[in-house]
């Protein structure tokens, strides 16, 4: 684990490394941002000329600009903190190609936004740069001959699941309908994951605009197979995906209520037993029809945690009772089990928007039920979650906090291997693990993080139990957590990045996951010379 002082260094150095943010500006970065601003204005003018004023809009030249600049779920990523110099409302891949060619030639800063649900400040918007928005590329279609679903990057999971329902199919996609396709690039956790792997394990083909504007189609066995695999968790670092073709899963139409289950609400007095049940389920479950997600929410100022567990089973009530016996034996205060279609399941949970939010991640191995292995790490994690509430009980900034547990079962890991593997590459063995999200959501109207609350969140990151050797979940982590370094195939990721972005353009010009800075730019790194032969690229691994 890194020390607080190291984290501070990481955060500040990352901001100086790439694009400056209006949230945290230093004197140096304001000099850098004035030149970034000039380059961005010039790039936007060129783009308006080549793509026209409807596709490329500025704050003074287009009716959709305000909508685009405020399209993000976390208000920390909206216009109050970031005003993109222009927004490219792409209608087709060619628009993205043109945008990237111009951005690349001019060395402009940029960002990409699909569904806007990133919890990382500055990853889906930009100050003094070009924002590429997929708001207008939002269709999906089913190909019965190949049994695949094609999605444009601007579609949201609720839309694609609704559109696919009459065909009785669904993608392995998000569990919350409002979230967008950026989920796939972080791996992606789905209600179908125990059987089908991470959402991205189900890619069939990807259209990708590389950093210099080249459009390629990547599949599992063509010349871009390394890129194809890297995009199963490589986030926004490897190119801009302009089309996803994924496997269709036959989940049934809305008349086919194949699932049984619902939301179970537990009192805080059940928390200890429940954390044990989560740890045991995560370790022991082999049944790929079972789905469990736990969400603990604490609202200010009452500070009483409310514990909800979504328990559903793709099968009968009897199988449900068997799969979740330990959860059902713990006293709960209310429940709503019943039969559900996949469409109903996908629309069961909604999350509020319109507030500034930050994520933090941990991963914990499961523990076997019939053994004397303790669940102390789960209990300690929850203790530290409650400790945060007590410490900041009088905060007028915090709206609520969440602690989520999502299991990655061994069956999910095996499914990923069978489908060609992914860079996350969790250990194949005897136990699954819990992906843990600690989320701090500020009150509506709060536009900046509070320093003491941030310190407290960083303290949780540093001190919350985390099992060594397990990957962190990129989509629910803090921007400063070194998630790529926890991946089983981190070296592979670095090699593929060096191949497709040899000058580290993406790392230098857009915010995103840390860990690929090792391929340095010519200004920072001397070209390598081996036996009098100068390598064309200054690699600095
Ligand atoms: C309420 C809520 C519920 C969630 N539920 C789940 C869940 O069930 N399962 C799960 O796995 N995750 C879940 N997440 C996490 C979610 O997967 C990530 O926040 C994800 O990044 C959101 O994708 P997006 O398209 O909505 O967001 P965006 O903010 O638009 O994109 C996220 C990141 O991906 C980049 N990006 C997006 N599209 C592209 C593209 N086509 N090419 C290149 N880069 C791109 C963006 O630049 C940004 O860095 C949830 C998040 C929230 C807020």
Coordinates of C-alpha atoms and ligand atoms in Angstrom, one line a residue:
X1 CA 0.0 0.0 0.0
X2 CA 1.2 3.5 -0.7
X3 CA 1.6 6.2 2.0
X4 CA -0.6 9.2 2.1
X5 CA 2.3 11.4 1.1
X6 CA 2.9 9.2 -1.9
X7 CA -0.7 9.4 -2.9
X8 CA -0.5 13.1 -2.8
X9 CA 2.5 13.0 -5.1
X10 CA 0.7 10.7 -7.4
X11 CA -2.3 12.8 -7.7
X12 CA -0.4 16.1 -8.3
X13 CA 2.1 14.5 -10.7
X14 CA -0.7 12.9 -12.7
X15 CA -2.4 16.2 -13.2
X16 CA 0.9 17.8 -14.3
X17 CA 1.7 14.9 -16.5
X18 CA -1.5 15.2 -18.5
X19 CA -4.1 17.7 -18.9
X20 CA -4.8 20.3 -16.3
X21 CA -8.0 20.2 -14.4
X22 CA -9.9 23.2 -13.2
X23 CA -10.6 21.4 -9.9
X24 CA -7.0 21.4 -8.9
X25 CA -4.9 23.9 -10.6
X26 CA -1.3 24.7 -9.7
X27 CA 0.7 27.7 -10.9
X28 CA 2.7 25.4 -13.3
X29 CA -0.4 23.8 -14.7
X30 CA -2.0 27.2 -15.4
X31 CA 0.9 28.1 -17.6
X32 CA 0.6 24.7 -19.3
X33 CA -3.2 25.1 -19.6
X34 CA -2.9 28.5 -21.4
X35 CA -0.9 26.8 -24.1
X36 CA -3.3 23.8 -24.0
X37 CA -6.2 26.3 -24.4
X38 CA -4.6 27.9 -27.5
X39 CA -4.1 24.5 -29.1
X40 CA -7.6 23.5 -28.2
X41 CA -9.1 26.6 -29.8
X42 CA -7.1 26.0 -32.9
X43 CA -8.1 22.3 -33.1
X44 CA -11.8 23.2 -32.5
X45 CA -11.7 25.7 -35.3
X46 CA -10.2 23.2 -37.7
X47 CA -12.7 20.6 -36.7
X48 CA -15.6 22.9 -37.2
X49 CA -14.3 23.6 -40.7
X50 CA -14.0 19.9 -41.5
X51 CA -17.0 18.5 -39.7
X52 CA -19.4 21.5 -39.6
X53 CA -20.9 23.4 -36.7
X54 CA -23.6 20.9 -35.9
X55 CA -21.2 18.1 -35.2
X56 CA -18.6 20.4 -33.6
X57 CA -20.1 22.8 -31.1
X58 CA -18.6 25.4 -28.7
X59 CA -20.3 27.1 -25.8
X60 CA -21.2 30.0 -28.1
X61 CA -22.0 28.1 -31.3
X62 CA -24.3 25.2 -30.6
X63 CA -27.6 24.3 -28.9
X64 CA -26.4 20.9 -27.7
X65 CA -23.2 22.1 -26.1
X66 CA -24.7 22.7 -22.7
X67 CA -26.3 19.2 -22.8
X68 CA -23.0 17.6 -23.8
X69 CA -21.0 19.5 -21.2
X70 CA -23.4 18.4 -18.5
X71 CA -23.8 14.8 -19.7
X72 CA -21.8 13.3 -16.9
X73 CA -23.3 11.4 -13.9
X74 CA -21.0 12.9 -11.3
X75 CA -21.4 16.6 -11.1
X76 CA -17.7 17.0 -10.5
X77 CA -17.4 16.2 -14.3
X78 CA -19.9 18.8 -15.4
X79 CA -19.7 22.3 -16.7
X80 CA -19.3 23.8 -13.3
X81 CA -15.7 22.4 -13.2
X82 CA -15.0 21.6 -16.9
X83 CA -15.8 23.5 -20.0
X84 CA -14.6 21.6 -23.1
X85 CA -13.3 24.0 -25.7
X86 CA -15.6 22.2 -28.2
X87 CA -17.6 19.0 -28.2
X88 CA -17.6 16.7 -31.2
X89 CA -21.0 15.0 -31.4
X90 CA -19.9 12.1 -33.5
X91 CA -22.5 10.5 -35.8
X92 CA -20.2 8.0 -37.3
X93 CA -16.7 6.5 -36.8
X94 CA -15.4 8.8 -39.5
X95 CA -16.1 11.8 -37.3
X96 CA -14.0 10.2 -34.5
X97 CA -11.2 9.5 -37.0
X98 CA -11.2 13.2 -38.2
X99 CA -11.3 14.4 -34.6
X100 CA -8.4 12.1 -33.5
X101 CA -6.3 13.1 -36.6
X102 CA -6.6 16.8 -35.7
X103 CA -6.1 16.2 -32.0
X104 CA -3.0 14.0 -32.7
X105 CA -1.5 16.5 -35.2
X106 CA -2.0 19.4 -32.9
X107 CA -1.0 17.6 -29.7
X108 CA -4.4 18.7 -28.2
X109 CA -5.9 17.4 -24.9
X110 CA -9.1 15.4 -25.3
X111 CA -11.6 13.2 -23.5
X112 CA -14.3 10.7 -24.6
X113 CA -17.8 10.4 -23.1
X114 CA -20.3 7.5 -23.7
X115 CA -22.8 7.0 -20.9
X116 CA -21.0 9.5 -18.6
X117 CA -21.1 7.3 -15.5
X118 CA -17.4 7.4 -14.6
X119 CA -16.7 8.0 -11.0
X120 CA -13.3 9.5 -11.8
X121 CA -13.1 13.2 -11.9
X122 CA -11.8 14.4 -15.3
X123 CA -11.9 11.0 -17.2
X124 CA -14.9 11.8 -19.3
X125 CA -14.6 15.5 -19.8
X126 CA -11.9 18.0 -20.4
X127 CA -10.9 21.6 -19.7
X128 CA -9.1 23.3 -22.5
X129 CA -9.5 20.4 -24.9
X130 CA -11.8 18.5 -27.2
X131 CA -14.6 16.3 -25.8
X132 CA -15.8 13.5 -28.2
X133 CA -19.4 12.7 -27.2
X134 CA -21.2 9.5 -28.3
X135 CA -24.6 11.0 -27.4
X136 CA -25.8 10.6 -31.0
X137 CA -24.3 7.1 -31.7
X138 CA -26.8 5.2 -29.6
X139 CA -28.4 2.3 -31.6
X140 CA -28.2 -1.4 -31.1
X141 CA -29.2 -4.4 -33.3
X142 CA -29.5 -8.2 -33.2
X143 CA -28.0 -10.4 -35.9
X144 CA -29.8 -13.8 -35.6
X145 CA -27.5 -15.4 -38.2
X146 CA -24.4 -14.9 -36.0
X147 CA -26.3 -14.6 -32.7
X148 CA -24.6 -11.4 -31.9
X149 CA -25.6 -7.9 -30.7
X150 CA -24.0 -4.8 -32.2
X151 CA -24.0 -1.7 -30.1
X152 CA -22.9 1.8 -30.8
X153 CA -20.9 3.3 -27.9
X154 CA -23.5 5.9 -26.9
X155 CA -26.3 3.4 -26.1
X156 CA -27.1 2.7 -22.4
X157 CA -27.7 -0.7 -21.0
X158 CA -31.4 -0.1 -20.3
X159 CA -31.9 0.9 -23.9
X160 CA -30.1 -2.1 -25.5
X161 CA -31.7 -4.6 -23.1
X162 CA -35.1 -3.1 -23.9
X163 CA -34.4 -3.2 -27.7
X164 CA -33.2 -6.8 -27.5
X165 CA -36.0 -8.1 -25.3
X166 CA -38.4 -9.0 -28.2
X167 CA -35.7 -11.2 -29.6
X168 CA -35.3 -12.9 -26.3
X169 CA -31.6 -12.0 -26.1
X170 CA -29.4 -9.6 -24.1
X171 CA -25.8 -8.6 -24.0
X172 CA -23.6 -9.4 -21.0
X173 CA -23.9 -5.8 -19.8
X174 CA -24.6 -3.4 -16.9
X175 CA -26.8 -4.0 -13.9
X176 CA -28.0 -0.4 -13.8
X177 CA -30.0 0.7 -16.9
X178 CA -28.6 4.3 -17.0
X179 CA -24.9 3.2 -17.3
X180 CA -23.2 3.3 -20.7
X181 CA -20.8 1.1 -22.7
X182 CA -17.7 2.4 -21.0
X183 CA -18.5 -0.4 -18.6
X184 CA -17.1 -2.9 -21.1
X185 CA -13.7 -1.2 -21.2
X186 CA -13.2 -1.7 -17.5
X187 CA -14.1 -5.4 -17.8
X188 CA -17.7 -5.1 -16.8
X189 CA -19.8 -6.9 -14.1
X190 CA -23.2 -8.2 -15.2
X191 CA -26.0 -10.2 -13.8
X192 CA -24.8 -12.8 -16.3
X193 CA -21.1 -12.8 -15.3
X194 CA -21.0 -15.9 -13.2
X195 CA -21.9 -17.9 -16.3
X196 CA -20.4 -15.7 -19.0
X197 CA -17.4 -14.0 -17.5
X198 CA -16.7 -10.3 -17.4
X199 CA -18.9 -8.4 -19.9
X200 CA -15.9 -7.8 -22.1
X201 CA -15.1 -11.5 -22.3
X202 CA -18.1 -11.6 -24.7
X203 CA -16.7 -9.3 -27.3
X204 CA -16.9 -10.7 -30.9
X205 CA -15.4 -7.7 -32.7
X206 CA -14.5 -4.1 -32.0
X207 CA -14.1 -1.1 -34.3
X208 CA -11.4 1.0 -32.8
X209 CA -10.1 4.4 -33.8
X210 CA -6.4 4.4 -32.8
X211 CA -4.7 7.5 -31.4
X212 CA -3.6 8.8 -34.8
X213 CA -7.1 8.4 -36.3
X214 CA -6.6 5.0 -38.0
X215 CA -9.8 2.8 -37.9
X216 CA -9.2 -0.9 -37.3
X217 CA -11.5 -3.8 -36.6
X218 CA -10.1 -6.1 -33.9
X219 CA -11.2 -9.7 -33.3
X220 CA -9.9 -12.6 -31.3
X221 CA -8.0 -14.0 -34.2
X222 CA -7.1 -11.3 -36.6
X223 CA -3.9 -9.1 -36.7
X224 CA -5.3 -6.9 -33.9
X225 CA -6.0 -9.7 -31.5
X226 CA -3.6 -8.2 -28.9
X227 CA -5.6 -4.9 -29.0
X228 CA -8.9 -6.9 -28.8
X229 CA -7.7 -8.5 -25.6
X230 CA -6.2 -5.3 -24.1
X231 CA -9.6 -3.6 -24.5
X232 CA -11.1 -6.2 -22.1
X233 CA -10.1 -4.0 -19.1
X234 CA -7.6 -1.5 -20.7
X235 CA -10.2 1.4 -20.3
X236 CA -9.7 4.5 -22.5
X237 CA -5.9 4.0 -23.0
X238 CA -5.9 1.9 -26.2
X239 CA -8.1 3.7 -28.7
X240 CA -11.7 4.8 -29.1
X241 CA -14.2 2.1 -29.7
X242 CA -16.8 3.1 -32.2
X243 CA -18.7 -0.2 -32.5
X244 CA -19.0 -3.2 -30.2
X245 CA -20.2 -6.6 -31.5
X246 CA -20.9 -9.0 -28.6
X247 CA -22.3 -12.4 -28.0
X248 CA -26.0 -12.6 -27.5
X249 CA -27.2 -14.4 -24.4
X250 CA -30.7 -16.1 -24.6
X251 CA -32.3 -14.5 -21.5
X252 CA -35.9 -14.7 -22.7
X253 CA -38.6 -12.2 -23.6
X254 CA -40.5 -10.2 -20.9
X255 CA -43.2 -12.8 -20.9
X256 CA -40.6 -15.5 -19.9
X257 CA -40.1 -14.9 -16.2
X258 CA -37.2 -17.2 -15.7
X259 CA -35.7 -15.5 -12.7
X260 CA -36.8 -15.8 -9.1
X261 CA -35.8 -13.3 -6.4
X262 CA -35.7 -9.7 -5.3
X263 CA -34.3 -7.2 -2.8
X264 CA -33.8 -8.3 0.8
X265 CA -33.3 -5.5 3.4
X266 CA -31.4 -6.4 6.6
X267 CA -31.1 -4.5 9.9
X268 CA -27.7 -3.4 11.0
X269 CA -27.9 -6.0 13.8
X270 CA -27.6 -8.7 11.0
X271 CA -24.5 -7.1 9.5
X272 CA -21.9 -9.5 11.0
X273 CA -23.8 -12.6 9.9
X274 CA -24.4 -11.1 6.5
X275 CA -20.8 -10.3 5.9
X276 CA -20.0 -13.9 6.7
X277 CA -22.6 -15.0 4.2
X278 CA -21.1 -12.8 1.5
X279 CA -17.6 -14.2 2.2
X280 CA -18.8 -17.8 2.1
X281 CA -21.0 -17.3 -1.0
X282 CA -18.0 -15.7 -2.8
X283 CA -15.8 -18.7 -1.9
X284 CA -18.1 -21.6 -2.2
X285 CA -20.7 -20.9 -5.0
X286 CA -20.4 -22.9 -8.1
X287 CA -23.9 -22.4 -9.2
X288 CA -23.7 -20.0 -12.3
X289 CA -27.5 -19.3 -12.1
X290 CA -27.2 -17.4 -8.8
X291 CA -26.7 -13.6 -8.6
X292 CA -25.9 -11.7 -5.4
X293 CA -25.0 -8.0 -4.9
X294 CA -24.9 -6.2 -1.6
X295 CA -25.3 -2.5 -1.2
X296 CA -24.9 -0.8 2.2
X297 CA -25.9 2.8 2.2
X298 CA -25.4 5.4 4.9
X299 CA -27.1 8.8 4.5
X300 CA -26.3 12.0 6.3
X301 CA -27.2 13.1 8.9
X302 CA -29.0 10.0 10.2
X303 CA -25.9 7.8 9.7
X304 CA -27.9 4.5 10.1
X305 CA -26.6 2.1 7.5
X306 CA -29.3 0.5 5.4
X307 CA -28.3 -2.9 4.1
X308 CA -29.9 -4.2 0.8
X309 CA -29.0 -7.5 -0.8
X310 CA -30.2 -8.4 -4.3
X311 CA -30.7 -12.1 -4.4
X312 CA -31.9 -13.6 -7.7
X313 CA -31.7 -17.0 -9.3
X314 CA -32.1 -18.0 -12.9
X315 CA -34.5 -20.9 -12.1
X316 CA -37.1 -22.0 -9.7
X317 CA -38.0 -20.7 -6.2
X318 CA -36.8 -24.0 -4.7
X319 CA -33.3 -23.6 -6.4
X320 CA -33.3 -20.0 -5.1
X321 CA -33.9 -21.2 -1.5
X322 CA -31.1 -23.7 -1.8
X323 CA -28.6 -21.3 -3.4
X324 CA -29.2 -18.6 -0.8
X325 CA -29.9 -20.7 2.3
X326 CA -27.3 -18.8 4.5
X327 CA -28.7 -15.4 3.5
X328 CA -32.2 -16.5 4.1
X329 CA -31.3 -17.8 7.6
X330 CA -30.2 -14.3 8.7
X331 CA -33.0 -12.1 10.1
X332 CA -34.2 -9.5 7.5
X333 CA -36.7 -6.8 7.8
X334 CA -38.3 -6.9 4.4
X335 CA -38.1 -8.7 1.1
X336 CA -39.8 -8.7 -2.2
X337 CA -39.1 -12.1 -3.9
X338 CA -41.1 -13.0 -7.0
X339 CA -40.7 -14.2 -10.6
X340 CA -38.9 -11.8 -12.9
X341 CA -38.0 -11.5 -16.6
X342 CA -34.5 -10.5 -17.4
X343 CA -35.8 -7.1 -18.5
X344 CA -37.5 -6.6 -15.1
X345 CA -34.3 -7.7 -13.3
X346 CA -32.3 -5.2 -15.4
X347 CA -34.6 -2.3 -14.4
X348 CA -34.8 -3.3 -10.7
X349 CA -32.2 -1.0 -9.3
X350 CA -31.7 2.7 -10.1
X351 CA -29.1 5.1 -8.7
X352 CA -29.5 8.8 -8.2
X353 CA -27.6 11.3 -10.3
X354 CA -26.8 15.0 -10.0
X355 CA -24.2 14.8 -7.3
X356 CA -20.5 14.8 -7.1
X357 CA -19.2 11.2 -6.5
X358 CA -15.8 9.5 -5.9
X359 CA -15.1 5.8 -6.0
X360 CA -12.5 3.7 -4.0
X361 CA -11.8 0.0 -4.5
X362 CA -10.6 -3.0 -2.6
X363 CA -10.7 -6.8 -3.4
X364 CA -11.2 -9.5 -0.8
X365 CA -10.9 -13.3 -1.3
X366 CA -13.9 -15.4 -0.2
X367 CA -13.6 -17.7 2.8
X368 CA -15.0 -21.3 3.0
X369 CA -18.2 -21.7 5.0
X370 CA -17.4 -25.1 6.7
X371 CA -14.0 -24.2 8.1
X372 CA -12.5 -22.2 10.8
X373 CA -11.2 -19.6 8.4
X374 CA -12.4 -16.2 9.8
X375 CA -14.2 -13.5 8.0
X376 CA -12.3 -10.9 9.9
X377 CA -11.2 -8.9 6.8
X378 CA -14.9 -8.4 5.8
X379 CA -15.8 -7.3 9.4
X380 CA -12.8 -5.0 9.5
X381 CA -13.7 -3.5 6.1
X382 CA -17.2 -2.7 7.4
X383 CA -15.8 -1.3 10.7
X384 CA -13.7 1.1 8.7
X385 CA -16.6 2.1 6.6
X386 CA -18.6 2.9 9.7
X387 CA -15.6 4.7 11.2
X388 CA -15.6 7.0 8.2
X389 CA -19.3 7.9 9.0
X390 CA -18.4 8.6 12.6
X391 CA -15.4 10.7 11.8
X392 CA -17.4 12.9 9.4
X393 CA -20.7 12.7 11.2
X394 CA -21.0 16.5 11.3
X395 CA -19.9 17.1 7.6
X396 CA -22.2 19.4 5.7
X397 CA -20.7 18.2 2.4
X398 CA -21.5 14.5 2.4
X399 CA -24.9 13.3 1.0
X400 CA -24.3 9.6 1.5
X401 CA -21.8 6.8 1.3
X402 CA -22.0 3.3 -0.2
X403 CA -20.2 0.0 0.4
X404 CA -20.9 -2.5 -2.3
X405 CA -19.9 -6.2 -2.5
X406 CA -19.9 -7.8 -6.0
X407 CA -18.7 -11.4 -6.1
X408 CA -16.3 -12.6 -8.9
X409 CA -16.9 -16.3 -8.7
X410 CA -14.4 -18.9 -9.9
X411 CA -16.9 -19.8 -12.6
X412 CA -16.6 -16.2 -13.9
X413 CA -12.9 -16.4 -14.0
X414 CA -13.0 -19.8 -15.8
X415 CA -15.4 -18.4 -18.3
X416 CA -13.0 -15.6 -19.1
X417 CA -10.1 -18.0 -19.7
X418 CA -12.3 -20.2 -22.0
X419 CA -13.2 -17.1 -24.0
X420 CA -9.6 -16.2 -24.7
X421 CA -8.6 -14.4 -21.5
X422 CA -8.5 -10.8 -20.5
X423 CA -5.7 -8.6 -19.1
X424 CA -7.4 -8.5 -15.6
X425 CA -6.6 -12.2 -15.4
X426 CA -7.6 -13.0 -11.8
X427 CA -6.0 -16.1 -10.2
X428 CA -7.5 -19.3 -11.3
X429 CA -7.8 -21.5 -8.2
X430 CA -10.2 -22.4 -5.6
X431 CA -11.9 -19.2 -4.5
X432 CA -13.7 -16.3 -5.9
X433 CA -13.3 -12.8 -4.5
X434 CA -15.4 -9.8 -3.7
X435 CA -15.0 -6.6 -5.6
X436 CA -15.6 -3.8 -3.1
X437 CA -16.7 -0.3 -3.9
X438 CA -16.6 2.4 -1.2
X439 CA -18.4 5.4 -2.7
X440 CA -18.6 8.9 -1.2
X441 CA -21.3 11.1 -2.7
X442 CA -21.5 14.7 -1.9
X443 CA -24.6 16.7 -1.4
X444 CA -26.4 18.3 -4.4
X445 CA -24.9 21.6 -5.2
X446 CA -21.4 20.8 -3.8
X447 CA -19.0 21.3 -6.7
X448 CA -15.6 20.6 -5.0
X449 CA -14.4 17.8 -2.8
X450 CA -13.7 18.8 0.9
X451 CA -10.1 18.3 1.9
X452 CA -10.8 16.5 5.2
X453 CA -13.3 14.2 3.6
X454 CA -10.9 13.4 0.8
X455 CA -8.2 12.6 3.4
X456 CA -10.6 10.3 5.1
X457 CA -11.4 8.5 1.9
X458 CA -7.7 8.1 1.1
X459 CA -7.2 6.8 4.6
X460 CA -9.9 4.1 3.8
X461 CA -8.1 3.2 0.6
X462 CA -4.8 2.8 2.4
X463 CA -6.1 0.9 5.4
X464 CA -9.1 -1.1 4.3
X465 CA -8.2 -4.8 4.1
X466 CA -7.4 -6.0 0.6
X467 CA -6.2 -9.5 -0.3
X468 CA -2.7 -9.3 -2.0
X469 CA -2.6 -10.8 -5.5
X470 CA -6.2 -10.0 -6.5
X471 CA -7.0 -7.4 -9.2
X472 CA -8.7 -4.2 -8.3
X473 CA -11.8 -3.3 -10.3
X474 CA -11.0 -0.4 -12.5
X475 CA -14.5 0.9 -13.0
X476 CA -15.0 1.3 -9.3
X477 CA -11.6 2.5 -8.1
X478 CA -10.1 5.8 -7.2
X479 CA -8.2 7.6 -10.1
X480 CA -4.9 7.4 -8.1
X481 CA -5.2 3.6 -7.4
X482 CA -2.6 1.7 -9.5
X483 CA -5.2 -0.7 -10.9
X484 CA -3.3 -1.9 -14.0
X485 CA -0.4 -3.0 -11.7
X486 CA -2.8 -5.4 -10.0
X487 CA -3.8 -7.1 -13.3
X488 CA -2.5 -10.6 -13.9
X489 CA -1.4 -9.4 -17.4
X490 CA 0.0 -6.0 -16.6
X491 CA 3.2 -6.7 -18.7
X492 CA 1.0 -7.7 -21.7
X493 CA -0.9 -4.5 -21.3
X494 CA 2.3 -2.4 -21.3
X495 CA 3.6 -4.1 -24.4
X496 CA 0.3 -3.6 -26.3
X497 CA 0.2 0.0 -25.3
X498 CA 3.8 0.6 -26.5
X499 CA 2.8 -1.0 -29.8
X500 CA -0.4 1.0 -30.5
X501 CA 0.6 4.3 -28.9
X502 CA 4.4 4.5 -29.1
X503 CA 4.7 8.2 -28.1
X504 CA 2.3 7.8 -25.2
X505 CA 0.0 10.3 -26.8
X506 CA -3.0 9.1 -24.9
X507 CA -1.3 9.1 -21.5
X508 CA 0.0 12.6 -22.2
X509 CA -3.3 14.1 -23.4
X510 CA -6.2 12.4 -21.7
X511 CA -6.9 11.4 -18.1
X512 CA -7.3 7.7 -17.4
X513 CA -5.8 4.8 -15.5
X514 CA -2.2 5.1 -14.2
X515 CA 0.4 2.5 -15.0
X516 CA 1.3 3.0 -18.7
X517 CA 3.5 6.0 -18.2
X518 CA 6.6 3.7 -18.6
X519 CA 6.7 4.3 -22.4
X520 CA 8.0 7.8 -22.1
X521 CA 8.1 10.6 -24.6
X522 CA 11.2 11.7 -26.5
X523 CA 11.5 14.9 -24.4
X524 CA 11.7 12.8 -21.2
X525 CA 13.6 9.7 -22.3
X526 CA 16.7 9.3 -24.4
X527 CA 16.5 7.0 -27.4
X528 CA 17.9 3.6 -26.7
X529 CA 21.0 2.4 -28.4
X530 CA 21.9 -1.3 -28.6
X531 CA 25.1 -2.4 -30.4
X532 CA 25.2 0.9 -32.3
X533 CA 21.6 0.4 -33.5
X534 CA 19.3 3.2 -32.4
X535 CA 15.8 1.9 -31.7
X536 CA 13.2 4.1 -33.4
X537 CA 11.2 4.5 -30.2
X538 CA 12.5 5.7 -26.8
X539 CA 11.2 2.8 -24.7
X540 CA 11.8 3.3 -21.0
X541 CA 10.5 0.2 -19.3
Ligands
LIG1 C1 -24.7 4.0 -10.9 C2 -23.6 3.2 -11.4 C3 -23.8 1.8 -11.5 C4 -22.8 1.0 -12.0 N1 -23.0 -0.3 -12.2 C5 -22.0 -1.1 -12.8 C6 -22.2 -2.5 -13.0 O1 -23.3 -3.0 -12.8 N2 -21.2 -3.2 -13.6 C7 -20.0 -2.6 -13.9 O2 -19.1 -3.3 -14.4 N3 -19.8 -1.3 -13.6 C8 -20.7 -0.5 -13.1 N4 -20.5 0.8 -12.9 C9 -19.2 1.4 -13.2 C10 -19.2 1.7 -14.7 O3 -19.0 0.5 -15.4 C11 -18.2 2.7 -15.0 O4 -18.4 3.9 -14.4 C12 -18.1 2.9 -16.6 O5 -16.9 3.6 -16.8 C13 -19.3 3.7 -17.0 O6 -19.3 3.8 -18.4 P1 -20.1 5.0 -19.2 O7 -20.0 4.8 -20.6 O8 -21.4 5.2 -18.5 O9 -19.2 6.2 -18.7 P2 -18.2 7.3 -19.3 O10 -17.9 8.2 -18.2 O11 -18.8 7.9 -20.5 O12 -17.0 6.4 -19.7 C14 -16.2 5.9 -18.8 C15 -14.7 5.9 -19.2 O13 -14.6 5.2 -20.4 C16 -14.1 6.0 -21.5 N5 -14.9 5.6 -22.7 C17 -16.2 5.5 -22.7 N6 -16.5 5.0 -24.0 C18 -15.4 4.9 -24.6 C19 -15.1 4.5 -26.0 N7 -16.0 4.1 -26.8 N8 -13.8 4.4 -26.3 C20 -12.8 4.8 -25.5 N9 -13.0 5.2 -24.2 C21 -14.3 5.3 -23.8 C22 -14.4 7.4 -21.0 O14 -13.5 8.3 -21.6 C23 -14.2 7.3 -19.5 O15 -12.8 7.3 -19.2 C24 -21.5 1.6 -12.4 C25 -21.3 3.0 -12.2 C26 -22.3 3.8 -11.7 C27 -22.1 5.2 -11.5

